[in-house]
Amino acid sequence: MILQLLRFLTHTSQPFLVPICFVCAWAFISAIALSLWTAVRDGVNTGKRLHQIPCTHCQYFTGDYRLKCTVRPSIANTEAAIDCLDYQPKTNPLLY
């Protein structure tokens, strides 16, 4: 009885399995592609924001890992330094 019921369900559902699997596979591939696209887009946006940090072009930047900036060492090379009020561009890079 149970075996006949399973056989009946298998034979009646076979025409629907291929389209359902096809749609599920493409939905899975689309989700992976969307996830990759979102990760790349967020990475590019973060990179653009971090490239706005002006510390390396400032005359107060030392380049030493112990004291990066002589004026504001706590925010040197961070996003907080993007709008630093003490930023002074290097006039002669050979002197600094």
Short mmCIF file of N, CA and C in Angstrom, two decimals:
data_model
loop_
_atom_site.label_atom_id
_atom_site.label_comp_id
_atom_site.label_asym_id
_atom_site.label_seq_id
_atom_site.Cartn_x
_atom_site.Cartn_y
_atom_site.Cartn_z
N MET A 1 0.82 -1.20 0.00
CA MET A 1 0.00 0.00 0.00
C MET A 1 0.87 1.27 0.00
N ILE A 2 1.82 1.34 0.94
CA ILE A 2 2.68 2.51 1.02
C ILE A 2 3.60 2.58 -0.20
N LEU A 3 4.07 1.44 -0.63
CA LEU A 3 4.94 1.39 -1.81
C LEU A 3 4.20 1.85 -3.06
N GLN A 4 2.95 1.49 -3.18
CA GLN A 4 2.16 1.94 -4.33
C GLN A 4 1.92 3.44 -4.27
N LEU A 5 1.71 3.97 -3.09
CA LEU A 5 1.50 5.41 -2.93
C LEU A 5 2.77 6.19 -3.29
N LEU A 6 3.92 5.69 -2.85
CA LEU A 6 5.19 6.34 -3.20
C LEU A 6 5.45 6.27 -4.70
N ARG A 7 5.15 5.15 -5.31
CA ARG A 7 5.33 5.00 -6.75
C ARG A 7 4.42 5.98 -7.51
N PHE A 8 3.20 6.11 -7.04
CA PHE A 8 2.25 7.03 -7.67
C PHE A 8 2.74 8.48 -7.54
N LEU A 9 3.20 8.87 -6.34
CA LEU A 9 3.69 10.23 -6.13
C LEU A 9 4.94 10.51 -6.96
N THR A 10 5.82 9.53 -7.09
CA THR A 10 7.03 9.69 -7.89
C THR A 10 6.69 9.90 -9.36
N HIS A 11 5.80 9.10 -9.88
CA HIS A 11 5.45 9.21 -11.30
C HIS A 11 4.66 10.49 -11.60
N THR A 12 3.86 10.95 -10.68
CA THR A 12 3.08 12.17 -10.94
C THR A 12 3.92 13.43 -10.75
N SER A 13 4.96 13.37 -9.92
CA SER A 13 5.76 14.58 -9.68
C SER A 13 6.96 14.70 -10.62
N GLN A 14 7.29 13.68 -11.38
CA GLN A 14 8.45 13.74 -12.26
C GLN A 14 8.39 14.85 -13.30
N PRO A 15 7.28 15.13 -13.94
CA PRO A 15 7.26 16.23 -14.92
C PRO A 15 7.53 17.60 -14.30
N PHE A 16 7.29 17.74 -12.99
CA PHE A 16 7.49 19.03 -12.34
C PHE A 16 8.88 19.18 -11.72
N LEU A 17 9.59 18.09 -11.54
CA LEU A 17 10.89 18.15 -10.88
C LEU A 17 11.95 18.89 -11.70
N VAL A 18 11.98 18.67 -13.00
CA VAL A 18 12.99 19.32 -13.83
C VAL A 18 12.81 20.85 -13.81
N PRO A 19 11.61 21.39 -14.04
CA PRO A 19 11.48 22.86 -13.98
C PRO A 19 11.75 23.42 -12.59
N ILE A 20 11.34 22.70 -11.56
CA ILE A 20 11.58 23.19 -10.19
C ILE A 20 13.08 23.21 -9.90
N CYS A 21 13.80 22.17 -10.26
CA CYS A 21 15.25 22.13 -10.05
C CYS A 21 15.96 23.20 -10.88
N PHE A 22 15.48 23.41 -12.10
CA PHE A 22 16.05 24.43 -12.97
C PHE A 22 15.92 25.82 -12.33
N VAL A 23 14.74 26.13 -11.85
CA VAL A 23 14.50 27.44 -11.23
C VAL A 23 15.31 27.57 -9.95
N CYS A 24 15.37 26.53 -9.15
CA CYS A 24 16.15 26.57 -7.90
C CYS A 24 17.64 26.75 -8.18
N ALA A 25 18.16 26.08 -9.18
CA ALA A 25 19.57 26.21 -9.52
C ALA A 25 19.90 27.63 -9.97
N TRP A 26 19.06 28.20 -10.83
CA TRP A 26 19.31 29.56 -11.28
C TRP A 26 19.10 30.58 -10.17
N ALA A 27 18.18 30.33 -9.27
CA ALA A 27 18.01 31.23 -8.13
C ALA A 27 19.26 31.20 -7.24
N PHE A 28 19.84 30.01 -7.05
CA PHE A 28 21.05 29.88 -6.26
C PHE A 28 22.22 30.60 -6.93
N ILE A 29 22.38 30.43 -8.23
CA ILE A 29 23.46 31.10 -8.96
C ILE A 29 23.26 32.62 -8.93
N SER A 30 22.03 33.06 -9.06
CA SER A 30 21.74 34.50 -9.01
C SER A 30 22.04 35.08 -7.63
N ALA A 31 21.73 34.34 -6.58
CA ALA A 31 22.03 34.80 -5.23
C ALA A 31 23.53 34.92 -5.00
N ILE A 32 24.30 33.97 -5.52
CA ILE A 32 25.76 34.04 -5.40
C ILE A 32 26.30 35.23 -6.17
N ALA A 33 25.80 35.45 -7.39
CA ALA A 33 26.26 36.57 -8.20
C ALA A 33 25.91 37.91 -7.54
N LEU A 34 24.73 38.02 -6.97
CA LEU A 34 24.33 39.24 -6.28
C LEU A 34 25.20 39.48 -5.06
N SER A 35 25.51 38.43 -4.34
CA SER A 35 26.38 38.55 -3.17
C SER A 35 27.78 39.02 -3.56
N LEU A 36 28.32 38.44 -4.62
CA LEU A 36 29.64 38.87 -5.09
C LEU A 36 29.63 40.32 -5.56
N TRP A 37 28.59 40.70 -6.28
CA TRP A 37 28.47 42.08 -6.77
C TRP A 37 28.40 43.06 -5.59
N THR A 38 27.64 42.71 -4.57
CA THR A 38 27.50 43.58 -3.40
C THR A 38 28.83 43.70 -2.66
N ALA A 39 29.56 42.60 -2.54
CA ALA A 39 30.86 42.63 -1.86
C ALA A 39 31.86 43.50 -2.63
N VAL A 40 31.89 43.38 -3.94
CA VAL A 40 32.80 44.19 -4.76
C VAL A 40 32.42 45.66 -4.68
N ARG A 41 31.14 45.96 -4.76
CA ARG A 41 30.68 47.35 -4.69
C ARG A 41 31.03 47.98 -3.34
N ASP A 42 30.81 47.25 -2.25
CA ASP A 42 31.16 47.77 -0.93
C ASP A 42 32.67 47.94 -0.77
N GLY A 43 33.44 47.03 -1.33
CA GLY A 43 34.89 47.15 -1.27
C GLY A 43 35.40 48.36 -2.02
N VAL A 44 34.83 48.63 -3.18
CA VAL A 44 35.23 49.81 -3.96
C VAL A 44 34.85 51.08 -3.22
N ASN A 45 33.67 51.13 -2.63
CA ASN A 45 33.25 52.32 -1.87
C ASN A 45 34.15 52.55 -0.67
N THR A 46 34.52 51.48 0.03
CA THR A 46 35.42 51.61 1.17
C THR A 46 36.80 52.08 0.71
N GLY A 47 37.27 51.54 -0.38
CA GLY A 47 38.57 51.97 -0.92
C GLY A 47 38.58 53.43 -1.31
N LYS A 48 37.50 53.89 -1.94
CA LYS A 48 37.42 55.31 -2.31
C LYS A 48 37.45 56.21 -1.08
N ARG A 49 36.73 55.78 -0.03
CA ARG A 49 36.68 56.58 1.20
C ARG A 49 38.05 56.60 1.88
N LEU A 50 38.74 55.45 1.90
CA LEU A 50 40.04 55.40 2.57
C LEU A 50 41.13 56.13 1.78
N HIS A 51 40.96 56.27 0.48
CA HIS A 51 41.94 57.01 -0.32
C HIS A 51 41.80 58.52 -0.13
N GLN A 52 40.80 58.95 0.60
CA GLN A 52 40.64 60.38 0.89
C GLN A 52 41.43 60.82 2.12
N ILE A 53 42.05 59.86 2.83
CA ILE A 53 42.83 60.20 4.02
C ILE A 53 44.10 60.91 3.57
N PRO A 54 44.30 62.17 3.99
CA PRO A 54 45.41 62.96 3.46
C PRO A 54 46.70 62.86 4.27
N CYS A 55 46.79 62.00 5.24
CA CYS A 55 47.92 62.02 6.19
C CYS A 55 49.29 61.90 5.53
N THR A 56 49.43 61.04 4.56
CA THR A 56 50.76 60.83 3.97
C THR A 56 51.27 62.05 3.21
N HIS A 57 50.39 62.98 2.88
CA HIS A 57 50.79 64.19 2.16
C HIS A 57 50.87 65.41 3.07
N CYS A 58 50.79 65.17 4.38
CA CYS A 58 50.81 66.27 5.36
C CYS A 58 52.24 66.47 5.87
N GLN A 59 52.58 67.71 6.18
CA GLN A 59 53.93 67.98 6.66
C GLN A 59 54.15 67.48 8.09
N TYR A 60 53.08 67.22 8.83
CA TYR A 60 53.21 66.72 10.20
C TYR A 60 53.28 65.19 10.26
N PHE A 61 53.13 64.52 9.15
CA PHE A 61 53.18 63.06 9.11
C PHE A 61 54.63 62.60 9.15
N THR A 62 54.96 61.71 10.10
CA THR A 62 56.35 61.30 10.27
C THR A 62 56.67 60.02 9.51
N GLY A 63 55.70 59.14 9.30
CA GLY A 63 55.97 57.87 8.65
C GLY A 63 56.50 56.82 9.61
N ASP A 64 56.69 57.17 10.87
CA ASP A 64 57.18 56.24 11.89
C ASP A 64 55.96 55.56 12.52
N TYR A 65 56.03 54.25 12.71
CA TYR A 65 54.87 53.53 13.23
C TYR A 65 54.60 53.88 14.70
N ARG A 66 55.60 54.42 15.41
CA ARG A 66 55.39 54.77 16.82
C ARG A 66 54.70 56.12 16.97
N LEU A 67 54.98 57.06 16.12
CA LEU A 67 54.36 58.37 16.15
C LEU A 67 54.10 58.79 14.71
N LYS A 68 52.90 58.52 14.23
CA LYS A 68 52.59 58.80 12.82
C LYS A 68 52.41 60.28 12.56
N CYS A 69 51.83 60.97 13.51
CA CYS A 69 51.55 62.40 13.33
C CYS A 69 51.98 63.13 14.60
N THR A 70 52.66 64.26 14.44
CA THR A 70 53.12 64.99 15.62
C THR A 70 52.04 65.87 16.22
N VAL A 71 50.98 66.15 15.48
CA VAL A 71 49.92 67.02 15.98
C VAL A 71 48.74 66.22 16.54
N ARG A 72 48.24 65.27 15.76
CA ARG A 72 47.10 64.45 16.19
C ARG A 72 47.42 62.97 15.97
N PRO A 73 48.20 62.38 16.83
CA PRO A 73 48.58 60.98 16.61
C PRO A 73 47.44 59.99 16.79
N SER A 74 46.41 60.37 17.51
CA SER A 74 45.32 59.41 17.76
C SER A 74 44.43 59.19 16.53
N ILE A 75 44.40 60.16 15.61
CA ILE A 75 43.55 59.98 14.43
C ILE A 75 44.34 59.81 13.14
N ALA A 76 45.66 59.74 13.25
CA ALA A 76 46.48 59.63 12.04
C ALA A 76 46.17 58.34 11.29
N ASN A 77 46.01 58.45 9.99
CA ASN A 77 45.71 57.33 9.08
C ASN A 77 44.40 56.63 9.39
N THR A 78 43.43 57.34 9.93
CA THR A 78 42.09 56.79 10.15
C THR A 78 41.09 57.64 9.38
N GLU A 79 39.84 57.19 9.35
CA GLU A 79 38.81 57.96 8.64
C GLU A 79 38.54 59.29 9.32
N ALA A 80 38.84 59.40 10.60
CA ALA A 80 38.64 60.67 11.30
C ALA A 80 39.59 61.75 10.79
N ALA A 81 40.65 61.37 10.13
CA ALA A 81 41.63 62.33 9.62
C ALA A 81 41.25 62.90 8.26
N ILE A 82 40.15 62.48 7.70
CA ILE A 82 39.76 62.98 6.37
C ILE A 82 39.53 64.49 6.40
N ASP A 83 38.89 64.99 7.43
CA ASP A 83 38.63 66.43 7.55
C ASP A 83 39.48 67.04 8.66
N CYS A 84 40.74 66.66 8.75
CA CYS A 84 41.63 67.14 9.80
C CYS A 84 41.86 68.65 9.64
N LEU A 85 41.66 69.39 10.72
CA LEU A 85 41.83 70.84 10.67
C LEU A 85 43.30 71.24 10.65
N ASP A 86 44.18 70.38 11.09
CA ASP A 86 45.60 70.70 11.14
C ASP A 86 46.36 70.26 9.90
N TYR A 87 45.70 69.82 8.88
CA TYR A 87 46.37 69.34 7.67
C TYR A 87 47.09 70.49 6.97
N GLN A 88 48.36 70.28 6.74
CA GLN A 88 49.17 71.23 5.97
C GLN A 88 49.89 70.44 4.90
N PRO A 89 49.65 70.73 3.64
CA PRO A 89 50.33 69.95 2.59
C PRO A 89 51.84 70.18 2.63
N LYS A 90 52.56 69.14 2.23
CA LYS A 90 54.01 69.25 2.17
C LYS A 90 54.39 70.21 1.05
N THR A 91 55.16 71.22 1.38
CA THR A 91 55.59 72.17 0.35
C THR A 91 56.82 71.65 -0.38
N ASN A 92 57.71 70.98 0.35
CA ASN A 92 58.91 70.39 -0.25
C ASN A 92 59.07 69.00 0.34
N PRO A 93 58.75 67.96 -0.40
CA PRO A 93 58.79 66.62 0.17
C PRO A 93 60.20 66.17 0.56
N LEU A 94 61.23 66.84 0.10
CA LEU A 94 62.59 66.46 0.46
C LEU A 94 62.95 66.89 1.87
N LEU A 95 62.22 67.86 2.41
CA LEU A 95 62.50 68.36 3.76
C LEU A 95 61.80 67.54 4.85
N TYR A 96 60.79 66.80 4.53
CA TYR A 96 59.99 66.11 5.54
C TYR A 96 60.22 64.66 5.52
#
